[in-house]
Amino acid sequence: MTIDASLPRRATAELIGTAGLLVVVIGSGIQAAALSRDTGVALVANSLASAIGLGLIITLFGPLSGAHLNPVVTLTSWWARRTGGQGLDGRDALVYTAAQTVGAIAGALLAEAMFGRLPGTFATRIRGGGHLLIGEVVATAGLVLVIQGLGRIGRAKLIPAAVAAYIAAAIWFTSSGSFANPAGTVGRAFSDSFTGIAPQSLPGFVAAQLLGGILGLALAGALYGNARTDRTDRGARRAAGSDAAAGSDAGSGTAAGSDAGSDTGSGAGPDNGQEAGPDAAPDTTSGVGPDGGRRDARPGSGGAELGPETTMADIPRPDPRLGITA
């Protein structure tokens, strides 16, 4: 089910959805760090909570706004529209991006306040180094490929679960922890916690995420074709299928006509070697017409022809010349 919502309603959904996502990510990180000094245990708790929360939010807001929750996802939707597919226009994309960024910051402040911390304290955890940026490129490219790939093969209903599962895995297999979201990255800068990122690390991460989005789009195009090509191919297949069906129907009609002609012509004329004599007269009592065909004499039958009446004389007898006796 997809709700045809106005842009303000869709933008509100993006704002609330992104805020909820940051509450889940930052809040679970604060809770995990408070409950365990083991970084591995804290990361397990944070990744599971983040994946479950993300899947639920996408399921809830997807029918309303698409549940992008991420400027990179919004930009890929805008690009899909520009290349002939379905997506957002430029104005909608800008509104979505602004709503996502505001929502991410609001969610971070809410998470801080919810755990009795001072909202608005910037993160001090510096995340620098080329290896972390490579991790963000990989994480974002994979996210875009999952979304675009499932959409292009007609399995969009799997996106909420697939994205949630991918993020849970990417938190572990990427060196950066898979931020993969420019708005979310900005929001995390407002939380000096387990999942925070220092403001000075933002430019590199955001640039890597944008590069990863471009790479993901390129991979999706190379593997599944672009949106315009997909629509053209589907249209051609539908047209070919319609032509084949029409040809089959026409062939069936022709065969039916031929069968009808054979039935009508049976029992009289040179085609089957039987000729009615000149003194043949219609039998009005038995329903046999002058051509040897039977007509239904029942009321309401409209004189429908039933075909020639078969007699013992009509059954072919074996030819003695072939060594076969009757």
mmCIF file of N, CA and C in Angstrom, residues 131-145 166 170 173-176 178 180 208-209 211-213 215-216 219:
data_model
loop_
_atom_site.group_PDB
_atom_site.id
_atom_site.type_symbol
_atom_site.label_atom_id
_atom_site.label_comp_id
_atom_site.label_asym_id
_atom_site.label_seq_id
_atom_site.Cartn_x
_atom_site.Cartn_y
_atom_site.Cartn_z
ATOM 1 N N HIS A 131 41.821 4.668 5.693
ATOM 2 C CA HIS A 131 41.165 3.355 5.769
ATOM 3 C C HIS A 131 39.709 3.492 6.211
ATOM 4 N N LEU A 132 39.428 4.481 7.082
ATOM 5 C CA LEU A 132 38.043 4.702 7.500
ATOM 6 C C LEU A 132 37.205 5.271 6.355
ATOM 7 N N LEU A 133 37.812 6.122 5.548
ATOM 8 C CA LEU A 133 37.078 6.688 4.414
ATOM 9 C C LEU A 133 36.777 5.614 3.376
ATOM 10 N N ILE A 134 37.728 4.701 3.187
ATOM 11 C CA ILE A 134 37.469 3.581 2.277
ATOM 12 C C ILE A 134 36.303 2.749 2.815
ATOM 13 N N GLY A 135 36.276 2.555 4.117
ATOM 14 C CA GLY A 135 35.175 1.822 4.727
ATOM 15 C C GLY A 135 33.833 2.492 4.472
ATOM 16 N N GLU A 136 33.794 3.826 4.521
ATOM 17 C CA GLU A 136 32.542 4.529 4.264
ATOM 18 C C GLU A 136 32.122 4.437 2.795
ATOM 19 N N VAL A 137 33.087 4.471 1.893
ATOM 20 C CA VAL A 137 32.764 4.301 0.474
ATOM 21 C C VAL A 137 32.144 2.931 0.250
ATOM 22 N N VAL A 138 32.753 1.906 0.814
ATOM 23 C CA VAL A 138 32.245 0.540 0.646
ATOM 24 C C VAL A 138 30.867 0.399 1.282
ATOM 25 N N ALA A 139 30.714 0.914 2.496
ATOM 26 C CA ALA A 139 29.438 0.777 3.199
ATOM 27 C C ALA A 139 28.305 1.455 2.439
ATOM 28 N N THR A 140 28.547 2.659 1.938
ATOM 29 C CA THR A 140 27.490 3.396 1.242
ATOM 30 C C THR A 140 27.207 2.795 -0.124
ATOM 31 N N ALA A 141 28.253 2.381 -0.828
ATOM 32 C CA ALA A 141 28.040 1.747 -2.130
ATOM 33 C C ALA A 141 27.203 0.477 -1.979
ATOM 34 N N GLY A 142 27.497 -0.311 -0.976
ATOM 35 C CA GLY A 142 26.722 -1.531 -0.756
ATOM 36 C C GLY A 142 25.272 -1.240 -0.416
ATOM 37 N N LEU A 143 25.044 -0.202 0.390
ATOM 38 C CA LEU A 143 23.668 0.168 0.741
ATOM 39 C C LEU A 143 22.871 0.563 -0.499
ATOM 40 N N VAL A 144 23.457 1.403 -1.338
ATOM 41 C CA VAL A 144 22.774 1.837 -2.556
ATOM 42 C C VAL A 144 22.543 0.654 -3.488
ATOM 43 N N LEU A 145 23.502 -0.236 -3.586
ATOM 44 C CA LEU A 145 23.343 -1.401 -4.459
ATOM 45 C C LEU A 145 22.207 -2.296 -3.976
ATOM 46 N N TYR A 166 21.659 -5.603 6.033
ATOM 47 C CA TYR A 166 22.930 -5.109 5.484
ATOM 48 C C TYR A 166 23.626 -4.182 6.478
ATOM 49 N N ALA A 170 27.234 -4.501 7.949
ATOM 50 C CA ALA A 170 28.237 -3.507 7.575
ATOM 51 C C ALA A 170 28.847 -2.819 8.788
ATOM 52 N N PHE A 173 31.617 -5.356 9.291
ATOM 53 C CA PHE A 173 32.655 -5.680 8.296
ATOM 54 C C PHE A 173 33.359 -4.459 7.709
ATOM 55 N N THR A 174 32.904 -3.241 8.048
ATOM 56 C CA THR A 174 33.613 -2.049 7.559
ATOM 57 C C THR A 174 34.426 -1.418 8.692
ATOM 58 N N SER A 175 35.544 -0.818 8.325
ATOM 59 C CA SER A 175 36.426 -0.218 9.328
ATOM 60 C C SER A 175 35.825 1.022 9.969
ATOM 61 N N SER A 176 34.896 1.659 9.266
ATOM 62 C CA SER A 176 34.329 2.918 9.751
ATOM 63 C C SER A 176 33.114 2.722 10.646
ATOM 64 N N SER A 178 30.223 1.817 9.368
ATOM 65 C CA SER A 178 29.090 1.989 8.451
ATOM 66 C C SER A 178 28.126 3.085 8.884
ATOM 67 N N ALA A 180 27.371 5.599 6.596
ATOM 68 C CA ALA A 180 26.660 5.479 5.309
ATOM 69 C C ALA A 180 25.464 6.404 5.166
ATOM 70 N N ALA A 208 33.117 10.795 1.395
ATOM 71 C CA ALA A 208 33.245 9.357 1.106
ATOM 72 C C ALA A 208 31.876 8.731 0.883
ATOM 73 N N GLN A 209 30.889 9.160 1.635
ATOM 74 C CA GLN A 209 29.532 8.630 1.464
ATOM 75 C C GLN A 209 28.950 9.016 0.110
ATOM 76 N N LEU A 211 30.672 9.676 -2.578
ATOM 77 C CA LEU A 211 31.396 8.872 -3.562
ATOM 78 C C LEU A 211 30.879 7.435 -3.578
ATOM 79 N N GLY A 212 30.588 6.907 -2.409
ATOM 80 C CA GLY A 212 30.039 5.563 -2.339
ATOM 81 C C GLY A 212 28.669 5.464 -3.001
ATOM 82 N N GLY A 213 27.868 6.528 -2.857
ATOM 83 C CA GLY A 213 26.566 6.533 -3.521
ATOM 84 C C GLY A 213 26.697 6.483 -5.033
ATOM 85 N N LEU A 215 29.247 5.260 -6.684
ATOM 86 C CA LEU A 215 29.740 3.924 -7.019
ATOM 87 C C LEU A 215 28.614 2.892 -6.974
ATOM 88 N N GLY A 216 27.750 2.988 -5.972
ATOM 89 C CA GLY A 216 26.627 2.059 -5.877
ATOM 90 C C GLY A 216 25.688 2.175 -7.055
ATOM 91 N N LEU A 219 27.342 0.542 -10.055
ATOM 92 C CA LEU A 219 27.274 -0.912 -9.970
ATOM 93 C C LEU A 219 25.874 -1.423 -10.295
#
